[in-house]
CSV table of C-alpha atoms in Angstrom, one decimal:
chain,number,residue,atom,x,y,z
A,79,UNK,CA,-80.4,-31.6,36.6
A,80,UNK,CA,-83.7,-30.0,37.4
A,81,UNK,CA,-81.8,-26.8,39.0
A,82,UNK,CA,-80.2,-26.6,35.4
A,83,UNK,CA,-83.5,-26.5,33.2
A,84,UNK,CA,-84.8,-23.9,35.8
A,85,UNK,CA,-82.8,-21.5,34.8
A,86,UNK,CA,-84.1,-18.7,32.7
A,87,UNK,CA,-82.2,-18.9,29.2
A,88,UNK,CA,-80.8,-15.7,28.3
A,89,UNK,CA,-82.0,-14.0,24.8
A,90,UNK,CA,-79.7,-12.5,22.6
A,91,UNK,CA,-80.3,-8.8,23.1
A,92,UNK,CA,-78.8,-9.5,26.9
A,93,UNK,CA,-75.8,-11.3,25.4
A,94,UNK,CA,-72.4,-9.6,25.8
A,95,UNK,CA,-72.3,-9.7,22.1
A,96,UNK,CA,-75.2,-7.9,21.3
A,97,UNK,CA,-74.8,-5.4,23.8
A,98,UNK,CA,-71.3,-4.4,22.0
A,99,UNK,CA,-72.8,-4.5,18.6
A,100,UNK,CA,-75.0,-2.1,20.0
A,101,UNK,CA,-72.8,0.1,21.4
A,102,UNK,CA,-70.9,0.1,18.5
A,103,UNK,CA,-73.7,1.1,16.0
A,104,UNK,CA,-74.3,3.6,18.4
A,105,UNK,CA,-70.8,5.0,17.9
A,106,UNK,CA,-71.1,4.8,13.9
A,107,UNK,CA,-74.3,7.3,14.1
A,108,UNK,CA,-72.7,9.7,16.5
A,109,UNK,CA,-70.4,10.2,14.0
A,110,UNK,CA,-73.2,12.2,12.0
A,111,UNK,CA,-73.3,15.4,14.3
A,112,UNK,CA,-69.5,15.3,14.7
A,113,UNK,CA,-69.5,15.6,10.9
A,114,UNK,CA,-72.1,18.3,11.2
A,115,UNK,CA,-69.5,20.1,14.4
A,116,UNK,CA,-66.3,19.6,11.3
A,117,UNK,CA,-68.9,21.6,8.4
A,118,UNK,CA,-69.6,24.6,11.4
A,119,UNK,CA,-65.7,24.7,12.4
A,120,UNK,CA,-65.2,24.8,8.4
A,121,UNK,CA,-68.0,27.7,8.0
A,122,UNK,CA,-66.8,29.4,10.5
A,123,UNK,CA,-62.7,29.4,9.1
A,124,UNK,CA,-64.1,31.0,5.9
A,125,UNK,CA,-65.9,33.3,7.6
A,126,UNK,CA,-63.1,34.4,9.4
A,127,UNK,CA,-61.1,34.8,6.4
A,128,UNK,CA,-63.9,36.6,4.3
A,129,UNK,CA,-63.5,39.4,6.9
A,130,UNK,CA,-59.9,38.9,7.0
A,131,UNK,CA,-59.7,39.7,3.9
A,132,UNK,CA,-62.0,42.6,3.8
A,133,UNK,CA,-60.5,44.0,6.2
A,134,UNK,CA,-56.7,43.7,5.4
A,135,UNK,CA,-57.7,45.3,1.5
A,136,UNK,CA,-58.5,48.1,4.1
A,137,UNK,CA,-55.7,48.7,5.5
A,138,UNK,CA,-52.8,47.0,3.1
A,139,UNK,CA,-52.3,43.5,1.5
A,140,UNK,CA,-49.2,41.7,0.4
A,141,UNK,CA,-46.2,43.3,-0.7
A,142,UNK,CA,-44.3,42.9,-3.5
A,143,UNK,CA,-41.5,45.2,-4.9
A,144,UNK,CA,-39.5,44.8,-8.4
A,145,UNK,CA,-37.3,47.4,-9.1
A,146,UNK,CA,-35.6,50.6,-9.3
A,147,UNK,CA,-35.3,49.9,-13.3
A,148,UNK,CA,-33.5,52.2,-15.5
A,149,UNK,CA,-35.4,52.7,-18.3
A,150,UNK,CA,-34.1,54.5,-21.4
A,151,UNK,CA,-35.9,54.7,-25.2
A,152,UNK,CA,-34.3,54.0,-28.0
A,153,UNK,CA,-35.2,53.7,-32.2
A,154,UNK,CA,-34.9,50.2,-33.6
A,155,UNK,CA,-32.7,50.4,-36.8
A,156,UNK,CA,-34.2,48.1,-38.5
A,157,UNK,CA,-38.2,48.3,-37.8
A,158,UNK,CA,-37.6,52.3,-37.0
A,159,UNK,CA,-40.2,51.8,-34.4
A,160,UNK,CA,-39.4,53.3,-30.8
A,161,UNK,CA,-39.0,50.4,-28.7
A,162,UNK,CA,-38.3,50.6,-24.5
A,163,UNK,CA,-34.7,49.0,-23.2
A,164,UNK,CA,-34.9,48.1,-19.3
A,165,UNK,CA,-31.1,47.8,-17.1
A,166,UNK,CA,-31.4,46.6,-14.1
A,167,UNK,CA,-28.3,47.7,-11.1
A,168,UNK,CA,-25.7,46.6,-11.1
A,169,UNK,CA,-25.5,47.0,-7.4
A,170,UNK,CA,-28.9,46.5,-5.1
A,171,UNK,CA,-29.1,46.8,-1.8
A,172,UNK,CA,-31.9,46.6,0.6
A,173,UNK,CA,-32.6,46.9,4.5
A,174,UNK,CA,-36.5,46.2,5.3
A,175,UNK,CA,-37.7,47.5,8.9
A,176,UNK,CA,-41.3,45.3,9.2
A,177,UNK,CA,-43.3,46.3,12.5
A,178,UNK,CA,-46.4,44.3,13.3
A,179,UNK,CA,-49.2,46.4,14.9
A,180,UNK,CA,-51.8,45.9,16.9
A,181,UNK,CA,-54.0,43.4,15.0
A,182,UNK,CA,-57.1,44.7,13.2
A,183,UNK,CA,-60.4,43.7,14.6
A,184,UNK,CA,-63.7,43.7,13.6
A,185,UNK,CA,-66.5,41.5,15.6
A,186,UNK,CA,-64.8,38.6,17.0
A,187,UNK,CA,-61.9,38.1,13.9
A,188,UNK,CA,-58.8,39.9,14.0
A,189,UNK,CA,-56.0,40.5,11.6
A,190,UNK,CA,-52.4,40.5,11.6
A,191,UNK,CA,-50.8,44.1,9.6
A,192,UNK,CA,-47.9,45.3,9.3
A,193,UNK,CA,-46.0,48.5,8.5
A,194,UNK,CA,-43.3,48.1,6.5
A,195,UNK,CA,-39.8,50.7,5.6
A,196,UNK,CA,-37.8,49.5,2.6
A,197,UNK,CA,-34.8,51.1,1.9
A,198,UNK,CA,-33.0,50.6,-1.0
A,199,UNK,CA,-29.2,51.6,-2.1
A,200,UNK,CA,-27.5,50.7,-5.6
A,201,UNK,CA,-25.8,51.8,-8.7
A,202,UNK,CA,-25.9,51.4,-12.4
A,203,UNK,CA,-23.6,51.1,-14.8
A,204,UNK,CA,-23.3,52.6,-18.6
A,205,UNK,CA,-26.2,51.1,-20.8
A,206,UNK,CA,-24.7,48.9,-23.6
A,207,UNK,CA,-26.6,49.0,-26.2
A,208,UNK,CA,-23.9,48.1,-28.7
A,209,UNK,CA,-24.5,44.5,-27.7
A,210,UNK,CA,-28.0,45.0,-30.2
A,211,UNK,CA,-26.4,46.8,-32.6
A,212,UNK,CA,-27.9,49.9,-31.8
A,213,UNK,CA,-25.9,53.0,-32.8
A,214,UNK,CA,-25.9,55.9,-30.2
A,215,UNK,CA,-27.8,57.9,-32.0
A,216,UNK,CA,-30.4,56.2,-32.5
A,217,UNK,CA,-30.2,56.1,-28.5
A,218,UNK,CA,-33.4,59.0,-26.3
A,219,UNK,CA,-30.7,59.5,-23.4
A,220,UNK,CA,-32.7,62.7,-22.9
A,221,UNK,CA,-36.0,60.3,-21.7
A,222,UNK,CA,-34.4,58.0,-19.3
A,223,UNK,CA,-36.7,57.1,-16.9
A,224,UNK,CA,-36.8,54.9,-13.4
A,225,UNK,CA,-39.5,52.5,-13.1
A,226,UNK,CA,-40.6,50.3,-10.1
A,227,UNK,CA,-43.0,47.4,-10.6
A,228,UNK,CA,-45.2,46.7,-7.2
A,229,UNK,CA,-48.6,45.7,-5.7
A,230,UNK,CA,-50.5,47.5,-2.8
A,231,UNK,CA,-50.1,51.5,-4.3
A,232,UNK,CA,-53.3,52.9,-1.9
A,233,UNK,CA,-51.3,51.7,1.0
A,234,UNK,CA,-47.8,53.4,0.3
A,235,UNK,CA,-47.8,56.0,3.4
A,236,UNK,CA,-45.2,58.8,1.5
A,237,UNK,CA,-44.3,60.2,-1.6
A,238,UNK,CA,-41.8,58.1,-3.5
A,239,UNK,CA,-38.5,59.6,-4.5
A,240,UNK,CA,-35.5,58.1,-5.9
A,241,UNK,CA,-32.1,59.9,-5.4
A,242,UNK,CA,-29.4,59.6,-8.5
A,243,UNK,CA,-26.7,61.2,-8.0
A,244,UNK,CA,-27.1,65.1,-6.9
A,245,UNK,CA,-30.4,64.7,-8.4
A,246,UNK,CA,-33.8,63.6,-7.0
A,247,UNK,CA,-36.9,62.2,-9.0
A,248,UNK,CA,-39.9,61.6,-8.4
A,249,UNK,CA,-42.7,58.4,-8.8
A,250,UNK,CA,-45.7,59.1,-10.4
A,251,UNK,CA,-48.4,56.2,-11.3
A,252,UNK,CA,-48.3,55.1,-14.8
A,253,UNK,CA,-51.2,53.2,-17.1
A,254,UNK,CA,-50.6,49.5,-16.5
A,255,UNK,CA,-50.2,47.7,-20.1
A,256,UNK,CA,-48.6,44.3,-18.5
A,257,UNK,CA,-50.5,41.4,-18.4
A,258,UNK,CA,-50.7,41.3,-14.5
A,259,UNK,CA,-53.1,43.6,-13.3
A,260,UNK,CA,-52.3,43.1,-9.9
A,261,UNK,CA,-48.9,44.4,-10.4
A,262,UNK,CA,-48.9,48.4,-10.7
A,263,UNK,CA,-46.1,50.7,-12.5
A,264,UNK,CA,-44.6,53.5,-10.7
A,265,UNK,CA,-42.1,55.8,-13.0
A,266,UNK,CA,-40.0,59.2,-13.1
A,267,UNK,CA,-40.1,62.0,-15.4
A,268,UNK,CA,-37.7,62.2,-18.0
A,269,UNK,CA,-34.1,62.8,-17.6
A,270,UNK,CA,-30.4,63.4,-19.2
A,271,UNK,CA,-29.1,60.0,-18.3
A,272,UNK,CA,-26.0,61.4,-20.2
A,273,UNK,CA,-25.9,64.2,-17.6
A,274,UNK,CA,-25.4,62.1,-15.0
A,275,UNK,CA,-22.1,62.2,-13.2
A,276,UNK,CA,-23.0,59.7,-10.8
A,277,UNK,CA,-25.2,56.8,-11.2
A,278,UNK,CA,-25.4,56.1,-7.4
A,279,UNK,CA,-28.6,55.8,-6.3
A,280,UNK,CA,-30.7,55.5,-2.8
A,281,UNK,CA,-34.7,55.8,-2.4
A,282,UNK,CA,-37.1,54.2,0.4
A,283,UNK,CA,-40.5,53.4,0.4
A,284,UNK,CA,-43.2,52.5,3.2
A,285,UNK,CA,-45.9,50.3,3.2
A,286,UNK,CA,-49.2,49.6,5.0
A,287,UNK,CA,-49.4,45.8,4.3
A,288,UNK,CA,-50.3,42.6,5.6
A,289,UNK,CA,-49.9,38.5,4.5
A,290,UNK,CA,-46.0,38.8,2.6
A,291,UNK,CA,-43.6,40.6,1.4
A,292,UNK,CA,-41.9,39.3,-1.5
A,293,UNK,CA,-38.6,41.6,-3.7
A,294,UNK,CA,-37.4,40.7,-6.5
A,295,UNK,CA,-33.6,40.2,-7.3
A,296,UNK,CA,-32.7,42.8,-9.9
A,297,UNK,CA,-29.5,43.7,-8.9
A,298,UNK,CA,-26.0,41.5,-10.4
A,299,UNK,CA,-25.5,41.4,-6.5
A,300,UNK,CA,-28.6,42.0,-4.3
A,301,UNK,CA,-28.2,42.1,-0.7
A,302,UNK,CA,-31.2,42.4,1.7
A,303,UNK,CA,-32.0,42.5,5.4
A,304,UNK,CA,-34.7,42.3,6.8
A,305,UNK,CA,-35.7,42.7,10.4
A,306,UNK,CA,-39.8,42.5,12.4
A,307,UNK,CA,-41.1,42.0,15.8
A,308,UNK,CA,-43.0,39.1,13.8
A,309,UNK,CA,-41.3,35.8,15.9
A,310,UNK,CA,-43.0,32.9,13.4
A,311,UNK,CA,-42.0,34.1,9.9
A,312,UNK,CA,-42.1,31.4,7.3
A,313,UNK,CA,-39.3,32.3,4.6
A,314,UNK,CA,-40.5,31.7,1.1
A,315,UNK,CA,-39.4,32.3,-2.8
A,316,UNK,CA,-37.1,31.3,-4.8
A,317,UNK,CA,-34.2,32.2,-2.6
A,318,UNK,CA,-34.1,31.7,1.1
A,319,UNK,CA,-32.1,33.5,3.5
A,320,UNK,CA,-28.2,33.1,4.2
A,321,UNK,CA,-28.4,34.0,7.5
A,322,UNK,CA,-31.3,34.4,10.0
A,323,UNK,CA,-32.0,34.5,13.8
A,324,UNK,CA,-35.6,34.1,15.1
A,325,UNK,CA,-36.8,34.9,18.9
A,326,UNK,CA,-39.8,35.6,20.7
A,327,UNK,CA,-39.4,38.7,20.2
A,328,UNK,CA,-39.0,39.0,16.3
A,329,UNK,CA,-36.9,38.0,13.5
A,330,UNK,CA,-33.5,39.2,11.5
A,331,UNK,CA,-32.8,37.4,8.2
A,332,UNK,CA,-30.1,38.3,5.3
A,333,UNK,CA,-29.7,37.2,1.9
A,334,UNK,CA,-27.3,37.7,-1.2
A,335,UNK,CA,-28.3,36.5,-4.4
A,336,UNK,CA,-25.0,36.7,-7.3
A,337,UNK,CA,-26.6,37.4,-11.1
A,338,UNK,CA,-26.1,33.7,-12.1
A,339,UNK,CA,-28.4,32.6,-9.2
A,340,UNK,CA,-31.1,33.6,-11.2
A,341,UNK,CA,-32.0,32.6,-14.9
A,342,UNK,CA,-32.6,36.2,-16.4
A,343,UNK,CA,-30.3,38.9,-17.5
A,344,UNK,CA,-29.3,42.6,-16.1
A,345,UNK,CA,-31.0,44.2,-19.7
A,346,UNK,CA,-33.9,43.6,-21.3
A,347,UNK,CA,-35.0,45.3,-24.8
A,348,UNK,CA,-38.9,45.8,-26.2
A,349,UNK,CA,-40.7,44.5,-23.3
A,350,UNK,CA,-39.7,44.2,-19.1
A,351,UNK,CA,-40.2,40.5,-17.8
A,352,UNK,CA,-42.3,39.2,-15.4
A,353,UNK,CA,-40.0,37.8,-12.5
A,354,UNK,CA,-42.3,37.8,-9.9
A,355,UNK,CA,-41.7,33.8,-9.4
A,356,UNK,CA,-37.8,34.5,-8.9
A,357,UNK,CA,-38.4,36.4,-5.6
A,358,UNK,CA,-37.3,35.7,-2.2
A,359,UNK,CA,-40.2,36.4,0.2
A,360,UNK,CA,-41.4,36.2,4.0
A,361,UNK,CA,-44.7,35.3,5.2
A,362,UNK,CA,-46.4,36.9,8.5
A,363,UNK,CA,-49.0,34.5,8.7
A,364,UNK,CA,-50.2,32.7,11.6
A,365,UNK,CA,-49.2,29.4,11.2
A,366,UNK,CA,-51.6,27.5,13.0
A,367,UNK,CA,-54.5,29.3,13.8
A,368,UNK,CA,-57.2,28.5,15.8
A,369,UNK,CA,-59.8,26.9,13.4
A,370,UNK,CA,-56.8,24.7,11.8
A,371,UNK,CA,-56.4,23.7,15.9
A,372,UNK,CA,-60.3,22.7,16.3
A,373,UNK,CA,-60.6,20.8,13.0
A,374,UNK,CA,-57.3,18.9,14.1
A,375,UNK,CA,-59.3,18.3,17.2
A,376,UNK,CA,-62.2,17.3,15.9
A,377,UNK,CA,-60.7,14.4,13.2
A,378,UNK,CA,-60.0,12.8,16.8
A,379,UNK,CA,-63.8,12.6,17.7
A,380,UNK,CA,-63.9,9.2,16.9
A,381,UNK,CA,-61.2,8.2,18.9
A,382,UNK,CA,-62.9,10.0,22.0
A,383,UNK,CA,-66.3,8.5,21.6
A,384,UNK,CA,-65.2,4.8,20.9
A,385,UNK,CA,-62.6,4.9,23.6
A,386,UNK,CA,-65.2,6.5,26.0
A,387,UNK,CA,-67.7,3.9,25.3
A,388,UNK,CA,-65.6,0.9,25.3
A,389,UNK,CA,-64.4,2.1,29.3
A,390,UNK,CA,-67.9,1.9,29.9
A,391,UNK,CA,-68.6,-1.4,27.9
A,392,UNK,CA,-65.2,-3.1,29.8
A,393,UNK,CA,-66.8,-1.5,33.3
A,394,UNK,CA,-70.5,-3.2,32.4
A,395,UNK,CA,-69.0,-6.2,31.6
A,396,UNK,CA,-66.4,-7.0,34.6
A,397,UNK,CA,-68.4,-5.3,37.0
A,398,UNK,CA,-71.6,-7.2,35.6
A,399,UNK,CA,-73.4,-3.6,36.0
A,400,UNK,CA,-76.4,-3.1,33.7
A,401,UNK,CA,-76.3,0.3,31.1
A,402,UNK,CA,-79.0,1.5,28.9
A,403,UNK,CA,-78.2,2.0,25.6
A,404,UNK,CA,-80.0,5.6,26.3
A,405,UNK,CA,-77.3,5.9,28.7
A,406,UNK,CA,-74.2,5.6,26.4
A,407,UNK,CA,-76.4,8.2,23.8
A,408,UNK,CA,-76.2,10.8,26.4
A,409,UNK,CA,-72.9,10.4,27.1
A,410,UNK,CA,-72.0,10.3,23.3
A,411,UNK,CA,-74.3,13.2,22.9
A,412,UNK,CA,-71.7,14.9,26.0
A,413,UNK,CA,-68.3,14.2,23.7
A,414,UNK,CA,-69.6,15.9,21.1
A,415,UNK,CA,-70.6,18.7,22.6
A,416,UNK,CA,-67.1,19.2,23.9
A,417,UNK,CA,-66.2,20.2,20.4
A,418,UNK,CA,-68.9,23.1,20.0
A,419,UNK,CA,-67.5,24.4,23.5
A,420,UNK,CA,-64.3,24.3,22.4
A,421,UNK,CA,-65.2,26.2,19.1
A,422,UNK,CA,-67.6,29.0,20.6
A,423,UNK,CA,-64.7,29.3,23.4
A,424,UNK,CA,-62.0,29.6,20.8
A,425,UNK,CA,-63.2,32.1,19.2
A,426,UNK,CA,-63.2,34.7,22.5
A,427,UNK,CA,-60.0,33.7,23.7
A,428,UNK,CA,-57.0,31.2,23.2
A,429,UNK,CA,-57.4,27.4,21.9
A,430,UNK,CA,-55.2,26.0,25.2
A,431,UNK,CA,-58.0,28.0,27.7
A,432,UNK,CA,-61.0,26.8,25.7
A,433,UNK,CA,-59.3,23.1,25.1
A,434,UNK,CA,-59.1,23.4,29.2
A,435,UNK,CA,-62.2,24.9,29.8
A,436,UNK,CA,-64.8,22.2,27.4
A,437,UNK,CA,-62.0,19.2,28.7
A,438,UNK,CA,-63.1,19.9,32.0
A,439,UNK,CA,-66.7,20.5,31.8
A,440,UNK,CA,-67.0,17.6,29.8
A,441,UNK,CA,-64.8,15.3,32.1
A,442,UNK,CA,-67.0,16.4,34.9
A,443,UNK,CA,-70.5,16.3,33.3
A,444,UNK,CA,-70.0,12.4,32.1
A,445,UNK,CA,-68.0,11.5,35.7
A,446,UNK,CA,-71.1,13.0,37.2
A,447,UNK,CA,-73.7,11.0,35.7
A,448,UNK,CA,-71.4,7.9,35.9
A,449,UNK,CA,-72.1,7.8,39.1
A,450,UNK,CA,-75.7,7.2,39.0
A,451,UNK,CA,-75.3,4.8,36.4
A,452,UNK,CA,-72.3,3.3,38.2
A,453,UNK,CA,-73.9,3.3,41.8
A,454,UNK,CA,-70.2,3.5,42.9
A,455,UNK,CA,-67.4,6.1,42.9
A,456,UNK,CA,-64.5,3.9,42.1
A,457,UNK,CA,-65.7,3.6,38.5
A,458,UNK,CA,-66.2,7.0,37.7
A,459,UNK,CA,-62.8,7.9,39.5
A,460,UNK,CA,-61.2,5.9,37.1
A,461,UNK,CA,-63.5,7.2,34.2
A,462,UNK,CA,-62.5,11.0,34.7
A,463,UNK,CA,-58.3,9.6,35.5
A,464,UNK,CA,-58.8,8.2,31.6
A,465,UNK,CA,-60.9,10.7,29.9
A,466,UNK,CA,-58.8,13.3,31.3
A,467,UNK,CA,-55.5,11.1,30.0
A,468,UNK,CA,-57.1,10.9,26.6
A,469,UNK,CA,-58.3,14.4,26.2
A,470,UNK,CA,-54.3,15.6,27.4
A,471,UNK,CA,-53.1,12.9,24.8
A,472,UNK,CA,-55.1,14.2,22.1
A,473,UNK,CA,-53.7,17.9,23.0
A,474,UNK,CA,-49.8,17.2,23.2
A,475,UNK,CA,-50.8,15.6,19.5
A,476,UNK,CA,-52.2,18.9,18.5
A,477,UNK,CA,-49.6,21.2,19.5
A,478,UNK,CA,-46.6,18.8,18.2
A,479,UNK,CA,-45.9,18.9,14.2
A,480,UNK,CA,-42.6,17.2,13.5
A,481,UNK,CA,-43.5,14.5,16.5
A,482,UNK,CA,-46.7,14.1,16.1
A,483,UNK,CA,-47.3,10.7,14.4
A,484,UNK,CA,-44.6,9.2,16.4
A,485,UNK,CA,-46.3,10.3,20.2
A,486,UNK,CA,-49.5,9.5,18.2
A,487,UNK,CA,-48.5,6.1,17.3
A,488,UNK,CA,-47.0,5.2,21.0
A,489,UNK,CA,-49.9,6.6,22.2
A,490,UNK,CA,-52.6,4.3,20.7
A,491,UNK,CA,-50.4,1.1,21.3
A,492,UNK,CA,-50.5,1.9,24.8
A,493,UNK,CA,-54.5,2.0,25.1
A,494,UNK,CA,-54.5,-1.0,22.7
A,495,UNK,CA,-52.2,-3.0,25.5
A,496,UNK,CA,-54.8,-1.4,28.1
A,497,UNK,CA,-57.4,-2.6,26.4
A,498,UNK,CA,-56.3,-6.3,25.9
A,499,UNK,CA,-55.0,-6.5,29.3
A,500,UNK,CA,-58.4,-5.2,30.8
A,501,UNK,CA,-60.5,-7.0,28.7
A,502,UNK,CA,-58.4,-10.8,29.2
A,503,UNK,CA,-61.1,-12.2,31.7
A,504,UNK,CA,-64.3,-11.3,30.1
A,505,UNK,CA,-66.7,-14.2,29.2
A,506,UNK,CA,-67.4,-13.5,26.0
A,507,UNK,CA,-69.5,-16.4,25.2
A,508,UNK,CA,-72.3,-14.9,27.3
């Protein structure tokens, strides 16, 4: 009995309780600099994309192509005002050649451009103007015109000329007076559609450009092809393709879009619609890059630092080895500074090398000073064995999409099992 009431009475600050209170405090402030790592890795995405930007509005920027249009003036008979009627082919046919070049670079940000070749083949047929109770005199056959509607003019590499027939015509810029200023007007001279014996046409285009390319359907039967050493296109629009093979070394997609797969008609009188939203369109984006990789990365930070600290809290407590709460800061302080590594690292070569390169410095750094705090090398074995599991967990989650909540979810009820076995014997009472 007098052994008993010898012994010193432990205070509450040495419990087991207060020790993991601690810790976990300690986990809820280190979450402030990660928060301040996520705001750099955001600061420096839009950076990069500022200069993306500038640079691509160099070189080229998205394409978008709506046309060949007949075009042929006429007199209304009723208002007697000279109004514009628009027919669009009856036939359209397009084969697009897209080659990716060597990426544009200016400091450390590069961009992905393109040169694009469209070539286009079609026919139309007679106007019917009949259908608006037009007479044919009242008819300018003698100032048809072709028009094309598109975006990115400082960046077409050759003169545009549009073959009818036995004839050729060429494009010439016109005033803009639709509502899109984005969208720019290329159009003919003036020509005897009358003295036309063939309506046949072929023309072809090329394009500096970068980001999309997007053509709209004119045609009561468009067909397009489209081929590019670009091996992650992302097919968009209104229309996607029939067909299409993708490699590592580039993509080939087809489409064919019928007149009543779209909801506008082959002629339009007084005014030319805008029917940019009823394109078909492919992206050459990037379509993870490596900022979208780091912030993925970095919305795991918690996990890392409270799974870190609670191997060390299981090892203090079974091994009944004393650490300072110092001790756990500067190896919180170490887990956080994997993700400005991994950042700076990114940004001079690929994600999977700077992953490996800040995983491994950071795995050996903290095994490293386990060791003095640890006074054994058992313990900080098994501390580098589970960051390194964890760190290679958190990577397979990054790089899978469809999977990744599944191997995620697996994932944490194994450590969860770990944890509860591991922790089974502990006296928490102490």
């Amino acid at each position: 009995m007098e052994n008993f009431q010898n012994q010193p009475k432990q205070g509450f600050f040495q419990s087991t309780t207060a020790k993991m209170i601690m810790v976990g405090l300690l986990t809820l402030v280190l979450l402030i600099p990660l928060f301040f790592v996520q705001d750099l890795i955001s600061e420096r995405s839009q950076r990069q994309k500022e200069v993306v930007a500038e640079t691509t509005s160099k070189w080229g920027e998205s394409v978008y192509f709506y046309g060949p249009i007949l075009k042929i003036p006429y007199k209304d008979p009723i208002t007697n005002q000279v109004e514009n009627a628009f027919f669009f082919p009856e036939e359209l046919s397009n084969v697009s050649n897209t080659e990716i070049k060597t990426p544009l670079q200016r400091s450390i940000y590069k961009s992905n451009v393109f040169t694009t070749k469209m070539q286009f083949k079609g026919s139309y047929v007679q106007p019917k103007f009949y259908k608006k109770n037009i007479p044919n005199e009242n008819v300018f056959w003698d100032k048809a015109t072709v028009i094309i509607r598109t975006t990115n003019l400082k960046s077409v590499n050759d003169e545009v000329k549009i073959n009818i027939g036995s004839n050729s015509f060429t494009f010439e810029p016109v005033h803009n007076n639709q509502n899109n200023d984005s969208i720019e007007s290329l159009e003919t001279g003036y020509f005897k559609y009358n003295d036309l014996k063939n309506t046949n046409f072929n023309m072809s285009i090329t394009y500096n450009g970068s980001k999309r390319i997007s053509i709209v359907p004119v045609g009561k039967t468009t067909s397009a092809k489209m081929t590019s050493n670009w091996s992650s296109p992302n097919f968009n629009g209104s229309f996607i393709p029939n067909d299409k093979k993708i490699t590592n070394k580039g993509f080939d997609a087809t489409w064919k879009i019928l007149h009543f797969n779209r909801p506008f008609s082959q002629e339009n009188f007084e005014f030319l619609p805008e029917l940019n939203k009823y394109a078909f369109a492919v992206d050459f984006i990037t379509p993870v890059d490596e900022y979208q990789q780091n912030e993925r990365a970095s919305k795991y930070g918690f996990l890392v630092i409270g799974l870190t600290f609670l191997i060390f809290f299981l090892i203090q407590s079974i091994s009944k080895i004393s650490i300072h709460i110092f001790q756990y800061c500067m190896i919180g302080i170490a887990l956080i500074m994997f993700y400005t590594l991994l950042i700076s690292i990114t940004e001079h070569s690929s994600f999977s090398f700077a992953y490996a390169i800040a995983g491994i410095s950071v795995v050996a750094l903290i095994s490293l000073y386990s060791i003095s705090i640890l006074k054994d090398k058992k313990f900080p074995t098994f501390i580098a064995i589970s960051l390194s599991l964890l760190y290679t967990f958190i990577y397979v989650i990054i790089q899978l999409e469809d999977y990744a909540l599944l191997v995620g979810s697996i994932g944490l009820f194994l450590i969860l099992s770990s944890v509860m076995y591991f922790s089974r014997k502990i006296e928490w009472n102490k």
